Coordinates of C-alpha atoms in Angstrom, one line a residue:
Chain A
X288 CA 22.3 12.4 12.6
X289 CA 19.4 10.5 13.4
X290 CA 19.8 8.0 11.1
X291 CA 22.6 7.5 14.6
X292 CA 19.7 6.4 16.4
X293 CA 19.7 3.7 15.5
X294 CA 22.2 2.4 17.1
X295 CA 21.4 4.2 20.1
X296 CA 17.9 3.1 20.3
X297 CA 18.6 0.1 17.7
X298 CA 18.0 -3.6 18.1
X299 CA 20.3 -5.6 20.6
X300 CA 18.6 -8.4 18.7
X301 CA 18.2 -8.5 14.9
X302 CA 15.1 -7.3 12.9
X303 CA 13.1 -9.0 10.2
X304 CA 11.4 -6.7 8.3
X305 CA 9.1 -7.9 5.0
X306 CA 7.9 -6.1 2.8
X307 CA 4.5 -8.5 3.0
X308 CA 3.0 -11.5 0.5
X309 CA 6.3 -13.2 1.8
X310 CA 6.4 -17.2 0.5
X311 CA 5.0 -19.1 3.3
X312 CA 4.7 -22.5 0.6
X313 CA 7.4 -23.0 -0.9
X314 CA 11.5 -22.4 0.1
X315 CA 10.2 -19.9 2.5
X316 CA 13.6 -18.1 2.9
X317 CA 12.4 -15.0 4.7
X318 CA 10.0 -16.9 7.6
X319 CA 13.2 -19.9 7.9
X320 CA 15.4 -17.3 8.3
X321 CA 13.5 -15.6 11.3
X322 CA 12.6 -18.9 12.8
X323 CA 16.5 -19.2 12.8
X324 CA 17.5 -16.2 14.3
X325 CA 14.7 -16.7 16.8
X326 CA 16.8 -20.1 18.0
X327 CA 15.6 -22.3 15.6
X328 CA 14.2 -25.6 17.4
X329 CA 14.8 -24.1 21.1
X330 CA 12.7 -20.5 19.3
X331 CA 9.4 -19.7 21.1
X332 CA 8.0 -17.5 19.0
X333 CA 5.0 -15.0 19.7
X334 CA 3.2 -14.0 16.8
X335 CA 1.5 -10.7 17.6
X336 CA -2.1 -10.4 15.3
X337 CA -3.1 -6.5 16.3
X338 CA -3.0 -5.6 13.0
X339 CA -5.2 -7.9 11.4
X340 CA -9.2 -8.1 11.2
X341 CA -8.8 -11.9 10.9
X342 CA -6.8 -12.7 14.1
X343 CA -7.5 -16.3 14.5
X344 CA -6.8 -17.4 10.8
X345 CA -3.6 -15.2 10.7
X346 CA -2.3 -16.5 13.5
X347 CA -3.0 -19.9 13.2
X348 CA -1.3 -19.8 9.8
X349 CA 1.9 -18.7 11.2
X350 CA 1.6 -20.3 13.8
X351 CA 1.8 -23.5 10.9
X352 CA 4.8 -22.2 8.9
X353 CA 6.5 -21.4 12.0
X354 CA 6.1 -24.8 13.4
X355 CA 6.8 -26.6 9.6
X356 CA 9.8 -24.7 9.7
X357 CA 11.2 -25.8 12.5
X358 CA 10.6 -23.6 15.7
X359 CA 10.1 -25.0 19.2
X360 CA 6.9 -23.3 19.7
X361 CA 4.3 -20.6 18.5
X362 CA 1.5 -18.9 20.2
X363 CA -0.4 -16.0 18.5
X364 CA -1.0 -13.7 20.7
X365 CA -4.2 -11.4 19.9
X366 CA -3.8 -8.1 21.4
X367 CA -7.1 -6.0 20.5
X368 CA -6.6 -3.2 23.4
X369 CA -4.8 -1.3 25.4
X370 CA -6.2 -3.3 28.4
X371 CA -5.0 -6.1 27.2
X372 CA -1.7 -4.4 25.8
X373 CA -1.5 -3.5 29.8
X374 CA -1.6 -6.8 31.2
X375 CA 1.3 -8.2 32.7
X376 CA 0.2 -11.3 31.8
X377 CA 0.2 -10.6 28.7
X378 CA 3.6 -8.9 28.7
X379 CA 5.1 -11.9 30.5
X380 CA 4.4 -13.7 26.8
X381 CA 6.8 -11.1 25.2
X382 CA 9.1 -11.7 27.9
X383 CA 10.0 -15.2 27.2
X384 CA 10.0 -15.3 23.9
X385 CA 12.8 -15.5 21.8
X386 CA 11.4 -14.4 19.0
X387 CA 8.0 -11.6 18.2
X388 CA 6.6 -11.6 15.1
X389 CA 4.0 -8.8 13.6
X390 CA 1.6 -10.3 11.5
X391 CA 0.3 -7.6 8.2
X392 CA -3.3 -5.7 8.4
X393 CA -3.5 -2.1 9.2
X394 CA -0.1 -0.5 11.0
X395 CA -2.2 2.2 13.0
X396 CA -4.1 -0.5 15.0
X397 CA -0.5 -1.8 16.3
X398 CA 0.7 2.0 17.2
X399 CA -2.9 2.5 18.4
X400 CA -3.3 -0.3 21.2
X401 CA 0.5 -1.0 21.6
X402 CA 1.7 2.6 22.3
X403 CA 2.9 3.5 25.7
X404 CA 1.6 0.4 27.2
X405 CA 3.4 -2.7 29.1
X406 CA 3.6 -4.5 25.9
X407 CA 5.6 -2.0 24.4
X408 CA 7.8 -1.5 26.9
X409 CA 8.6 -5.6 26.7
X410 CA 8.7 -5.4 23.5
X411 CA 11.4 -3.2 23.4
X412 CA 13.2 -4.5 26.4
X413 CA 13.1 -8.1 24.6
X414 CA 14.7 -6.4 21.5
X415 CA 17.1 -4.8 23.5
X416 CA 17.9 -8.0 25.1
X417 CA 18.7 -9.9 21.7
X418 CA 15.6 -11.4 21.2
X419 CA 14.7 -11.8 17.3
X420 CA 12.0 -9.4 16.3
X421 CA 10.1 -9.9 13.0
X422 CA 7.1 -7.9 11.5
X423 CA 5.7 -8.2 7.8
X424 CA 3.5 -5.2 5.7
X425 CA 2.2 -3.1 8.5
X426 CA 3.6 -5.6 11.1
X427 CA 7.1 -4.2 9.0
X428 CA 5.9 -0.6 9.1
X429 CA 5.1 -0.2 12.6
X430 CA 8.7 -0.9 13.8
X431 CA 9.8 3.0 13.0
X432 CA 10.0 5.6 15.2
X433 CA 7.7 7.3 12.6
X434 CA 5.7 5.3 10.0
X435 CA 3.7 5.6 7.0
X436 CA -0.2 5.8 8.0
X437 CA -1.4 5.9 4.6
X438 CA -1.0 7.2 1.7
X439 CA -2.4 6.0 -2.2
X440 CA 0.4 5.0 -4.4
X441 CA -0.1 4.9 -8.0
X442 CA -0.6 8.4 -8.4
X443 CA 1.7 11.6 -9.2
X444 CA 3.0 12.9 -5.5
X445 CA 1.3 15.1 -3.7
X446 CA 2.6 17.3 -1.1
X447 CA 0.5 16.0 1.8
X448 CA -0.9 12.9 0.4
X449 CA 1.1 10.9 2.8
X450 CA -0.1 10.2 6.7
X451 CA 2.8 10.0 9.1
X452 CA 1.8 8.4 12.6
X453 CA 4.4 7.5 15.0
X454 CA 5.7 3.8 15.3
X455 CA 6.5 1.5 18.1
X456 CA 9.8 3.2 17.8
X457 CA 12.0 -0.6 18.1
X458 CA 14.0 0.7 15.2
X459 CA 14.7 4.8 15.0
X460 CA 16.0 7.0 12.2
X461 CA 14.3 5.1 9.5
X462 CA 10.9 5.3 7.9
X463 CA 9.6 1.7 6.2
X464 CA 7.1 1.5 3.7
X465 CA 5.7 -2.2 2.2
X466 CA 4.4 -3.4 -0.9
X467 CA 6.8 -0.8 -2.7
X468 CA 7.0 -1.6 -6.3
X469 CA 3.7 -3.8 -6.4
X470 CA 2.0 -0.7 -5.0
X471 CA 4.0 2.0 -6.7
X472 CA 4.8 3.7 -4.0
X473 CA 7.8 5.7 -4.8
X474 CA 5.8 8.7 -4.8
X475 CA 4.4 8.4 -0.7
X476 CA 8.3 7.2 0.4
X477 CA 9.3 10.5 -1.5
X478 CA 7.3 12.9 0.5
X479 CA 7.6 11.0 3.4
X480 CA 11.5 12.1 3.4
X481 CA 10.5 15.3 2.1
X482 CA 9.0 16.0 5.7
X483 CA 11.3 14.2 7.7
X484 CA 15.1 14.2 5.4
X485 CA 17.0 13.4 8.9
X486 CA 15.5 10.0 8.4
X487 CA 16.3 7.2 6.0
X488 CA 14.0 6.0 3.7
X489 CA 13.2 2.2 3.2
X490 CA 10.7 0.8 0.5
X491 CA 10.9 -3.3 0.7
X492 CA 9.0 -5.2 -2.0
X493 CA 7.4 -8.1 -1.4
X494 CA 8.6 -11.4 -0.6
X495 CA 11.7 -9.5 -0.1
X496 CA 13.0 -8.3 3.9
X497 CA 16.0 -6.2 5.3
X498 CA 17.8 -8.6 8.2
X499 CA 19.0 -5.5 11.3
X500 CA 21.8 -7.1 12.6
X501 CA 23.2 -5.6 15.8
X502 CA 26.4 -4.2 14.4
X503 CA 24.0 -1.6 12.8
X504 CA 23.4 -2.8 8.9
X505 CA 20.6 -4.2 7.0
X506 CA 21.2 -7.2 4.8
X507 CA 18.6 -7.9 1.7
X508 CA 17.0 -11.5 1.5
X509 CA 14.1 -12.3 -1.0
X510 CA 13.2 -12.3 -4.6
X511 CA 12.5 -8.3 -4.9
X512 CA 14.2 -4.7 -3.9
X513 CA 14.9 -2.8 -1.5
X514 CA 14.6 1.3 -2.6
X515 CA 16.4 3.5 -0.1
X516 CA 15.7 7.1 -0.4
X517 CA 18.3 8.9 1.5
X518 CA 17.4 12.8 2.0
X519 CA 20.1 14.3 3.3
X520 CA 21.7 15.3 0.1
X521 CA 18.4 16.8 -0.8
X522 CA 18.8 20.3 -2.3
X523 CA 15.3 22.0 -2.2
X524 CA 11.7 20.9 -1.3
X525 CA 8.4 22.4 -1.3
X526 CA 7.5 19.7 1.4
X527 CA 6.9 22.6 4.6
X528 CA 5.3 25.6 2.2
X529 CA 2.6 27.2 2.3
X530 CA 2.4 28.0 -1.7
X531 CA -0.5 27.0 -3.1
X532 CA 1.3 24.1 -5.4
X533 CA -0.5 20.7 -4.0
X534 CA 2.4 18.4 -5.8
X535 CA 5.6 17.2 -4.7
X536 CA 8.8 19.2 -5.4
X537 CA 12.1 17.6 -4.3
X538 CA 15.7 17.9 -5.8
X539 CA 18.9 16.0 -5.2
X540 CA 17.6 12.9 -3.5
X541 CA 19.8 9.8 -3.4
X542 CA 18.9 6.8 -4.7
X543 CA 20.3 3.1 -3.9
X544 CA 18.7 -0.2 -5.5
X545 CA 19.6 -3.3 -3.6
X546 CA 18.6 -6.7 -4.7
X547 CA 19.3 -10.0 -1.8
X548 CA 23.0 -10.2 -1.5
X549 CA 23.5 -6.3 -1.0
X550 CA 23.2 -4.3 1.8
X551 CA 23.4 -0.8 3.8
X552 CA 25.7 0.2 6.3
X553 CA 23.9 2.7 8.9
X554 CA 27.2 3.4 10.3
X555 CA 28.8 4.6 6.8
X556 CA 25.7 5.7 5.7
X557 CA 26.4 3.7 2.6
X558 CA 25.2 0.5 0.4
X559 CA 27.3 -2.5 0.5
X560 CA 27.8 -5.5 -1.7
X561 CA 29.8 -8.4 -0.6
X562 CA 33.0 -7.2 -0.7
X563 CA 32.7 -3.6 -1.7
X564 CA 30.9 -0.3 -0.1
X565 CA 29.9 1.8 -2.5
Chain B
X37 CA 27.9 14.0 -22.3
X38 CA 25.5 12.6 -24.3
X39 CA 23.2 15.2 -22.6
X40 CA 24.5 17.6 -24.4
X41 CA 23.5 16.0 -27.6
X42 CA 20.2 17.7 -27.1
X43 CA 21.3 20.9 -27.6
X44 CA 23.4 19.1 -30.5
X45 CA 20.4 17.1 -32.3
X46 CA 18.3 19.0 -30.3
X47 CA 14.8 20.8 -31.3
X48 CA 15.1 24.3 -32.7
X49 CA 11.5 24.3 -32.0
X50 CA 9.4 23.5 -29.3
X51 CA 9.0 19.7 -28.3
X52 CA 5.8 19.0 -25.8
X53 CA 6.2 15.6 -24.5
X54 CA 3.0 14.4 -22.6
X55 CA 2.9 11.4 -20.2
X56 CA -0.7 10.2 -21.6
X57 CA -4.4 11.1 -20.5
X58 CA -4.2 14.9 -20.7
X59 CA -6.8 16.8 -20.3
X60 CA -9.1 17.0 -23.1
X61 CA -12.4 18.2 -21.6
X62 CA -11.4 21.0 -19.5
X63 CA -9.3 23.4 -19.5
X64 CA -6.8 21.9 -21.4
X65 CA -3.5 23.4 -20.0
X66 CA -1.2 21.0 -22.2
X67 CA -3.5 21.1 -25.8
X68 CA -3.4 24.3 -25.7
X69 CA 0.0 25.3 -25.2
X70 CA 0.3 22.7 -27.6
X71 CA -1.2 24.7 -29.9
X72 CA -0.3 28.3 -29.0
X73 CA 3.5 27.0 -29.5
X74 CA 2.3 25.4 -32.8
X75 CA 1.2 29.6 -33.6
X76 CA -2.3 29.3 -32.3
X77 CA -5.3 30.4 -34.8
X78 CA -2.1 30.3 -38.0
X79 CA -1.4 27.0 -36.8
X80 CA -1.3 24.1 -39.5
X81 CA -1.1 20.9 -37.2
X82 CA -0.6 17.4 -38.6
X83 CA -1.7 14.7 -36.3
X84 CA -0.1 11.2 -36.9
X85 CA -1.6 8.0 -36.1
X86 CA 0.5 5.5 -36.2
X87 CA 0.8 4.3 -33.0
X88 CA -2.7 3.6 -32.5
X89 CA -5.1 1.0 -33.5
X90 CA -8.2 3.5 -34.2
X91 CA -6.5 6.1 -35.7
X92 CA -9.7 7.4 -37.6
X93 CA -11.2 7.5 -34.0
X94 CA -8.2 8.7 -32.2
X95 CA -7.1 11.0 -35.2
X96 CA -10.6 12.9 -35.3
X97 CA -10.8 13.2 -31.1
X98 CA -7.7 15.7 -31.3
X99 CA -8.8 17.5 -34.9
X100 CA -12.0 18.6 -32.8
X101 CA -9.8 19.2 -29.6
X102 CA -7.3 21.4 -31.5
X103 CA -9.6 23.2 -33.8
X104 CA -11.9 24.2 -30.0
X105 CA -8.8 25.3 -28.7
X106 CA -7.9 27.6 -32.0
X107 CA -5.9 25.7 -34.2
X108 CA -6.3 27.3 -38.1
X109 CA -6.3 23.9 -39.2
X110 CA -5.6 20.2 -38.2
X111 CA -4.9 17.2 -40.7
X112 CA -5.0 13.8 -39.5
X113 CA -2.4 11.8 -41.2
X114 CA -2.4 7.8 -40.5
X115 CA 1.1 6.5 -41.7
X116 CA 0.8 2.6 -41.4
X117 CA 3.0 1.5 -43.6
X118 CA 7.3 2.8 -44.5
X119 CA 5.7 2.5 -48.0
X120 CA 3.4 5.9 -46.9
X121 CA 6.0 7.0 -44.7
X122 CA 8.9 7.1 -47.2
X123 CA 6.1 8.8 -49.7
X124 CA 7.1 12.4 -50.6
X125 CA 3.6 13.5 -50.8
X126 CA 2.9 12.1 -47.2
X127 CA 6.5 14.2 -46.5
X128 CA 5.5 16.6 -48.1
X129 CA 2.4 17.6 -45.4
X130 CA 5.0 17.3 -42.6
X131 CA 7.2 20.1 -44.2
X132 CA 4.2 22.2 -44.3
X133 CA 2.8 21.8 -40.5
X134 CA 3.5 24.6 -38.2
X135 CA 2.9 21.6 -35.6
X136 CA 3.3 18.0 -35.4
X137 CA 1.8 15.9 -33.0
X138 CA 1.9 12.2 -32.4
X139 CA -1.1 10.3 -30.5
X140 CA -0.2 7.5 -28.2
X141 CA -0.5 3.5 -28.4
X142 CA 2.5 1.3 -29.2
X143 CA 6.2 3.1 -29.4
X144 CA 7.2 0.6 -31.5
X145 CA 4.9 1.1 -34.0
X146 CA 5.9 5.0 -34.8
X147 CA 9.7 3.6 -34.8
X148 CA 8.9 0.9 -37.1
X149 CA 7.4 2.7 -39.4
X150 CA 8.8 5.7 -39.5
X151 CA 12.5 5.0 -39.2
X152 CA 14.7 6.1 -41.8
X153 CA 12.1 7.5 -43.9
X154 CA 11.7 10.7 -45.4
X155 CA 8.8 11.4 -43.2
X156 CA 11.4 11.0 -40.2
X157 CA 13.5 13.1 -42.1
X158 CA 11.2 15.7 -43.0
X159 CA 9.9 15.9 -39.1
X160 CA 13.5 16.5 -37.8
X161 CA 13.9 18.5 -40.3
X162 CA 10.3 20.3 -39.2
X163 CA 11.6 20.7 -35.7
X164 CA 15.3 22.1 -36.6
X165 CA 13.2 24.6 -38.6
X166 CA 11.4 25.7 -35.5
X167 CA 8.2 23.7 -35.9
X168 CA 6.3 22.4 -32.7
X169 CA 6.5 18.8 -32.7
X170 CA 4.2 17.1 -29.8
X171 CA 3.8 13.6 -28.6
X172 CA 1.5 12.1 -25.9
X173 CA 2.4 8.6 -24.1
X174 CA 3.8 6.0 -27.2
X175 CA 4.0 9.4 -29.3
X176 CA 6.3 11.0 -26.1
X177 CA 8.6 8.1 -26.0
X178 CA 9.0 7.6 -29.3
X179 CA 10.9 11.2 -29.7
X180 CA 14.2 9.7 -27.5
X181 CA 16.9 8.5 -29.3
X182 CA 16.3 5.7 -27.3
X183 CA 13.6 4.8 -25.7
X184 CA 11.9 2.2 -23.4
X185 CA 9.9 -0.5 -25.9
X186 CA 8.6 -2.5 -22.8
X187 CA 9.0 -4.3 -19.3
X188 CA 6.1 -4.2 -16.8
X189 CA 5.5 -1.5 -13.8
X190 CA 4.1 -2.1 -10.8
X191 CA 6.7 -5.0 -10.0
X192 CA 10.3 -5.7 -8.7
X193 CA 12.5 -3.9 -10.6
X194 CA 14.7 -6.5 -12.7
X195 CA 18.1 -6.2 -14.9
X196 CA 16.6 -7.2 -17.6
X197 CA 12.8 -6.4 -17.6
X198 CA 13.2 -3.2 -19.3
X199 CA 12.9 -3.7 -23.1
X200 CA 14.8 -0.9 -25.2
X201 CA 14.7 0.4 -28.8
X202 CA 15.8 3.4 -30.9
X203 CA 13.5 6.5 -31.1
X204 CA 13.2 8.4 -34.0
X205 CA 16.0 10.6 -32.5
X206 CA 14.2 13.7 -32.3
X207 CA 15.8 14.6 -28.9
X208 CA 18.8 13.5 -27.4
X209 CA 20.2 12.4 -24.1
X210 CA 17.2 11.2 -22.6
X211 CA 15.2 8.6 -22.3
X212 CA 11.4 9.3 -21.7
X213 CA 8.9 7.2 -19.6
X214 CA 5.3 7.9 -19.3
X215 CA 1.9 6.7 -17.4
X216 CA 4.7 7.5 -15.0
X217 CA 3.1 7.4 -11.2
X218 CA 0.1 5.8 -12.6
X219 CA 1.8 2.5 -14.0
X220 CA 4.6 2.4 -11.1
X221 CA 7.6 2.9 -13.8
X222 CA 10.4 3.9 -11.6
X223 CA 11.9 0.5 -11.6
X224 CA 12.0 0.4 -15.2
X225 CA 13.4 3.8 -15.7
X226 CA 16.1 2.9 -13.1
X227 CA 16.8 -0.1 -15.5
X228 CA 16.8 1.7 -18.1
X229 CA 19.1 4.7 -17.0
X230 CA 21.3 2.2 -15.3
X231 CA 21.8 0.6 -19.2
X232 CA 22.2 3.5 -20.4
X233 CA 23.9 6.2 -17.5
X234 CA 24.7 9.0 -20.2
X235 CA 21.0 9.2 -21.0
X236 CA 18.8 11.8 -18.4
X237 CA 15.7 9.5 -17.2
X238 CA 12.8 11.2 -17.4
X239 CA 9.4 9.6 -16.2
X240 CA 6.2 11.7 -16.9
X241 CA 3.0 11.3 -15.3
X242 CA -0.4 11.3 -16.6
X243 CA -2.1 14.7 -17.3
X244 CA 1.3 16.5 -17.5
X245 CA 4.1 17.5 -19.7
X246 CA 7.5 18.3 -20.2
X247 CA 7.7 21.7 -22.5
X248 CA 11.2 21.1 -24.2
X249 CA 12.5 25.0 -25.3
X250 CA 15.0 26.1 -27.9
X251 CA 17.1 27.4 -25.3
X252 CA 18.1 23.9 -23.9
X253 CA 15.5 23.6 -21.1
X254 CA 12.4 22.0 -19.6
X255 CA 9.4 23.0 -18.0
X256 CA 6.8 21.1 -16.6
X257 CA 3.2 22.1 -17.5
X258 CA 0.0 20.0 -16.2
X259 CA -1.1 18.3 -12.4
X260 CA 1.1 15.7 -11.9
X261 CA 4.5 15.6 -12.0
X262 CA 7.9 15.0 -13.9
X263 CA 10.6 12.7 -12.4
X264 CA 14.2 13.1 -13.5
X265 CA 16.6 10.2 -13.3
X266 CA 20.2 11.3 -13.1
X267 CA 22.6 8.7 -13.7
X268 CA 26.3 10.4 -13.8
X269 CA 26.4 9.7 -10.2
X270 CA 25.7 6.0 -9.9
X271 CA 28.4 4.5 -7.7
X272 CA 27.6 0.7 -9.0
X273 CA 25.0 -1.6 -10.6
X274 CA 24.7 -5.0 -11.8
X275 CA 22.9 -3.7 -14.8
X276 CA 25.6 -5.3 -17.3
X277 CA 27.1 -8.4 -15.2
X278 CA 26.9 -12.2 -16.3
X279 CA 25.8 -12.8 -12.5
X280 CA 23.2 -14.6 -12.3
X281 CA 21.0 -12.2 -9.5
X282 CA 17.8 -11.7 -12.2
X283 CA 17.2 -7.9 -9.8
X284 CA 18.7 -4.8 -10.7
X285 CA 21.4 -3.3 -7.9
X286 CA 22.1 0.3 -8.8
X287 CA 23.5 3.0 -5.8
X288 CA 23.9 6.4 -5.5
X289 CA 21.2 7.7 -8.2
X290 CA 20.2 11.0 -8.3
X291 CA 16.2 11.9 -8.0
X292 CA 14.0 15.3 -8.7
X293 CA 10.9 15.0 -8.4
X294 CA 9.4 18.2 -10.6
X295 CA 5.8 20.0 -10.8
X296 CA 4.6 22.8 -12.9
X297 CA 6.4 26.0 -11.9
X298 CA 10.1 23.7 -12.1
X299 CA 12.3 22.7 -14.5
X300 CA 15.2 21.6 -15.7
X301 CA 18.2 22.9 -17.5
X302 CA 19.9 20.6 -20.3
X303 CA 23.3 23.3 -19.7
X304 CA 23.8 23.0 -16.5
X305 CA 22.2 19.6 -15.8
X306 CA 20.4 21.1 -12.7
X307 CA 17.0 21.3 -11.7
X308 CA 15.1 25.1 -11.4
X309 CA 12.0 26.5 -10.1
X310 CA 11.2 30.2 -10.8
X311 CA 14.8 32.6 -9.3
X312 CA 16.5 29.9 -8.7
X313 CA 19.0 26.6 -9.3
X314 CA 19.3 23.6 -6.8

């Protein structure tokens, strides 16, 4: 099973993944609790702005929230290229950090500068060495092995309407998509498992994350849902046929809803409350 | 199972049951079956107008539409009132339609009205006797026993978001959503189905329909697509607790996602395309 991988290629370190729009004014439950796994007042924090076509105002807003919240430091860190993605100096940042955080913007630009390069490698190196990884919208969708490229939601599912791209691969076995309800984008995580039923799908709304924790589960924190689409009881798809129908067919998926205080066992392959598996 | 109240209650004609904005303009795939089922150029169709706020408007846009596509003859009928509705001459055009087809707007409107009145009488009494009855958007979701009043797409889905109400009963076992991709409804047809786990959920996009046949079947007609909501497999969901978490939780639901050339089958509670069951 790939959904395995995980835990093969899986976080050492936990994962923060948002599903964007996350509070950053008020009780801020998602950012504190990153800022705590990252170490809290000893955290150095990197805050990694690739994604976004307004690097210094991003950055310098997390940087803010990080610092209100509590963290030791912050530096946003603008990777634009693969020459800089290359540097070792710049790598070195990622290195001594105890926490890297993926600001929101457009999830291809991440895959596109960061993939294969120096930075990538730290990046996963860090993860793998327990260091608190964070990423919100695309920041969030860029973490997967493969990820959603784009896709329109709000609109009966098509077939092929959704672009797959590979991710930065920190967390395998799982596709994430962002903005789920707000965007309606049931339909795009539909197809997307369609193609790919050997991984798990994960729709986070916003202001809402799944916490990776090392011993392989996902907790929920935030005010939405999480939807997970799990295709492996999936009984027929036109996903991979040539026939001439351009919409969607797919039978037999499996459904979970899971609101903060639920969760999902990769390991069981099931969703969890406290206190019961279902 | 309350499924099978369909083929109980169900129609001993045809029921088409549009998710809004069909095609009027072009070719019309929906309208016209509409009206070849209603008998084509022998058909008599009453169109009511309750649930809209122009019916003259709305009410003379499908007379033309039906008429270009062959109808014999087409009769606008606006009942506003239960004083009209419970009027035997107002029944009395309803026992003489070879179709029936409700225009959209408010839900609650058609219920209000027409509940427990002879002309809700007279139309299941219509469809047992093998009359077409059709409904697009409000006029689709009105023809559930129950059927979704209200509650918000495009948003987190909560327990208590979805607003329900009693249909006119028409068809059984299901409860119909519509606008269904377009208005990102999933998380209110989850609400709704976890409420109510003996109904079928069955969300219908814009521009398509669900063809409901004497036989105990649906097929799907039109370019979106239909998608079906089983909830005799849900493993858990807050749904009915005093807990205060405002989200819905709901595990192990099963999904099909259904376009023209599929179906479904009330008898064997399985999904179908053309040769074969899944």
């Amino acid at each position: 099973m790939a959904v395995n991988g995980l835990l093969q290629k899986g976080p050492g370190g936990p994962l923060v993944l948002i599903g964007g729009a996350e509070d950053k004014d008020g009780e801020c439950r998602i950012l504190r609790e990153f800022v705590r796994l990252a170490g809290g007042e000893r955290a150095s924090i990197v805050v990694i702005t690739t994604a976004t076509r307004l690097p210094g105002e991003v950055g310098e807003a997390y940087r803010r929230v990080f610092l209100r919240l509590g963290a030791g430091e912050v530096l946003p860190v603008h990777l634009d290229s693969r020459e800089k993605a290359g540097d070792p100096c710049h790598a070195a940042f990622l290195q001594r950090a105890t926490g890297i955080f993926f600001t929101g913007g457009d999830q291809l630009r991440i895959s596109r500068v960061l993939g294969g390069t120096l930075s990538e490698r730290s990046l996963k190196a860090a993860s793998l060495g327990g260091v608190a990884i964070g990423g919100t919208s695309a920041g969030a969708a860029a973490m997967g092995e493969i990820m959603i490229a784009g896709g329109r939601g709000g609109r009966s599912p098509g077939k092929n309407t959704v672009k797959m791209a590979p991710g930065l691969g920190v967390i395998g076995g799982v596709v994430i998509d962002q903005h789920f309800a707000q965007r309606g984008r049931i339909g795009r995580l539909l197809a997307a498992v369609a193609h790919n039923p050997h991984v798990l799908g994960i729709g986070i709304d916003e202001d809402t994350a799944i916490i990776v924790t090392p011993d392989g589960r996902f907790n929920v924190l935030g005010s939405g849902t999480v939807t997970v689409v799990d295709g492996r009881t999936i009984t027929h798809t036109n996903a991979s046929d040539l026939h001439p129908q351009p919409m969607l067919a797919l039978t037999g998926a499996t459904l979970h809803v899971l609101p903060q205080g639920y969760g999902y066992d990769f390991k069981s392959q099931k969703p969890y409350s406290p206190g019961s598996s279902f």
